[in-house]
XYZ file of C-alpha atoms in Angstrom:
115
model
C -16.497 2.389 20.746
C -13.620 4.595 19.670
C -14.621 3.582 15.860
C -17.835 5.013 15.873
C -21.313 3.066 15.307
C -21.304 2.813 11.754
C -17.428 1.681 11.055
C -15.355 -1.125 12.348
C -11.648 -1.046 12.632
C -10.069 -4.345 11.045
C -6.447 -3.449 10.780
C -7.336 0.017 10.218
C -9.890 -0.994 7.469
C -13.461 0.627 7.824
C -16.485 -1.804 7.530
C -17.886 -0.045 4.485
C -14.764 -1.120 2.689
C -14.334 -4.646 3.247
C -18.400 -4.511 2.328
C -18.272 -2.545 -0.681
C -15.313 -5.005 -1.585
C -16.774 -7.732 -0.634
C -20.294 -6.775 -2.717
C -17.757 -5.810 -6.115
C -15.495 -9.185 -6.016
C -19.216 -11.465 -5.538
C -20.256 -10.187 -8.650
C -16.975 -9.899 -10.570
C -16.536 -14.002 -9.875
C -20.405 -14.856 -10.306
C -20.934 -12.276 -13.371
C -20.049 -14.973 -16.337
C -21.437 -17.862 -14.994
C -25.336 -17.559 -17.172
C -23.557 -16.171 -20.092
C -20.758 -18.586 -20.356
C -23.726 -21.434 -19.939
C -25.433 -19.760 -22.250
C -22.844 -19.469 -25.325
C -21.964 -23.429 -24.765
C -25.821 -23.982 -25.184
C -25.615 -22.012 -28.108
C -22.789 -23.809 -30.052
C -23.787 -27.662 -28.436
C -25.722 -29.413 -30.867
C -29.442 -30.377 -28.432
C -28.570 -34.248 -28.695
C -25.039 -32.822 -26.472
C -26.645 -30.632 -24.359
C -27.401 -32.988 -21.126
C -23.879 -34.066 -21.510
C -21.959 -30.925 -21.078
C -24.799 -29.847 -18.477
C -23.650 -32.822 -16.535
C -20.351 -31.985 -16.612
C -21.331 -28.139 -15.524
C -22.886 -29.632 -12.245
C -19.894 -31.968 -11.619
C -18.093 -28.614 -12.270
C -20.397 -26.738 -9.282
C -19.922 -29.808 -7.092
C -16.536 -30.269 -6.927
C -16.402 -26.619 -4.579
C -17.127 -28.897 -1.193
C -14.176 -30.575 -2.072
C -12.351 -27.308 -2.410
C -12.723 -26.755 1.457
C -11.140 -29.459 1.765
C -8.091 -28.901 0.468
C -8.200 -25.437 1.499
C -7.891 -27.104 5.228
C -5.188 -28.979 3.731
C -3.142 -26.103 2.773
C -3.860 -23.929 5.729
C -2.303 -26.552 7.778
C 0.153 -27.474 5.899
C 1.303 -23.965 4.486
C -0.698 -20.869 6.502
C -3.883 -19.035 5.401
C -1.934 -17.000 2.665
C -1.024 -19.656 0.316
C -5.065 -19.998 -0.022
C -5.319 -16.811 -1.458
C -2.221 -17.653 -3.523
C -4.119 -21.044 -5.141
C -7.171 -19.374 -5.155
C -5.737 -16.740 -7.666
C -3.323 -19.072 -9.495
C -6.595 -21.220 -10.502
C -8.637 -17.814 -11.021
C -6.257 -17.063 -13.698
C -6.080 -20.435 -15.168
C -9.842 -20.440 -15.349
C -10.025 -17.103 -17.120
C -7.606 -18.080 -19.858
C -9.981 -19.860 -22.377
C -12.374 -16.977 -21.859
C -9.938 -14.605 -23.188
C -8.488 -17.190 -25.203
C -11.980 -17.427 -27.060
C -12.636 -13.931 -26.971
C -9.072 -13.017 -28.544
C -8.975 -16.009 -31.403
C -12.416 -15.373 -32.395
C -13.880 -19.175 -31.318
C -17.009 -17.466 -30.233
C -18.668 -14.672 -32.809
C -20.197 -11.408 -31.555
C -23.477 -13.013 -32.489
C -23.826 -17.088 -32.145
C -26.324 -18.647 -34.094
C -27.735 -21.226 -31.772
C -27.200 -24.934 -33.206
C -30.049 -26.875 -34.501
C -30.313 -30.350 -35.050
């Protein structure tokens, strides 16, 4: 192979790369799923709790349907306008984070709720 053994060309892009990239993005987009559950555990009263975990699996579950329509825009608009929505809802899903984080909504330290 005119690559080498260890590397693989992918538009001039060596396989370490897209791994190492690959490896960062995984853990940027999983990193705030326990403490994000964990702060709404902390400021949902107990009797709430199964409620808004309820919702969180709806939440988890609705990603098969996201294939779906990521067939649907493939064919109806090409492969890049995935990326495009998949940003665009990226962003939209980050701004209560910062939102919360900016305002103040959730303290350094949360006091868990008690009933």
């Amino acid at each position: 192979d005119a690559h080498g053994a260890a590397t693989c060309a992918v538009r001039g892009v060596r396989l370490w790369l897209i791994l190492t990239s690959y490896v960062v993005r995984s853990a940027l987009m999983n990193c705030t799923g326990g403490v994000t559950k964990s702060v709404l555990h902390d400021l949902v009263p107990p009797s709430h709790r199964a409620r808004y975990a309820s919702m969180d699996t709806l939440n988890q579950g609705s990603w098969a349907g996201s294939a779906a329509l990521g067939g649907f825009l493939i064919d109806r608009y090409g492969m890049v306008a995935t990326f495009h929505a998949t940003a665009a809802v990226q962003a939209c899903a980050v701004l209560p984070l910062l939102a919360g984080h900016l305002l103040g909504l959730v303290p350094p330290e949360v006091t868990p709720v008690r009933d």
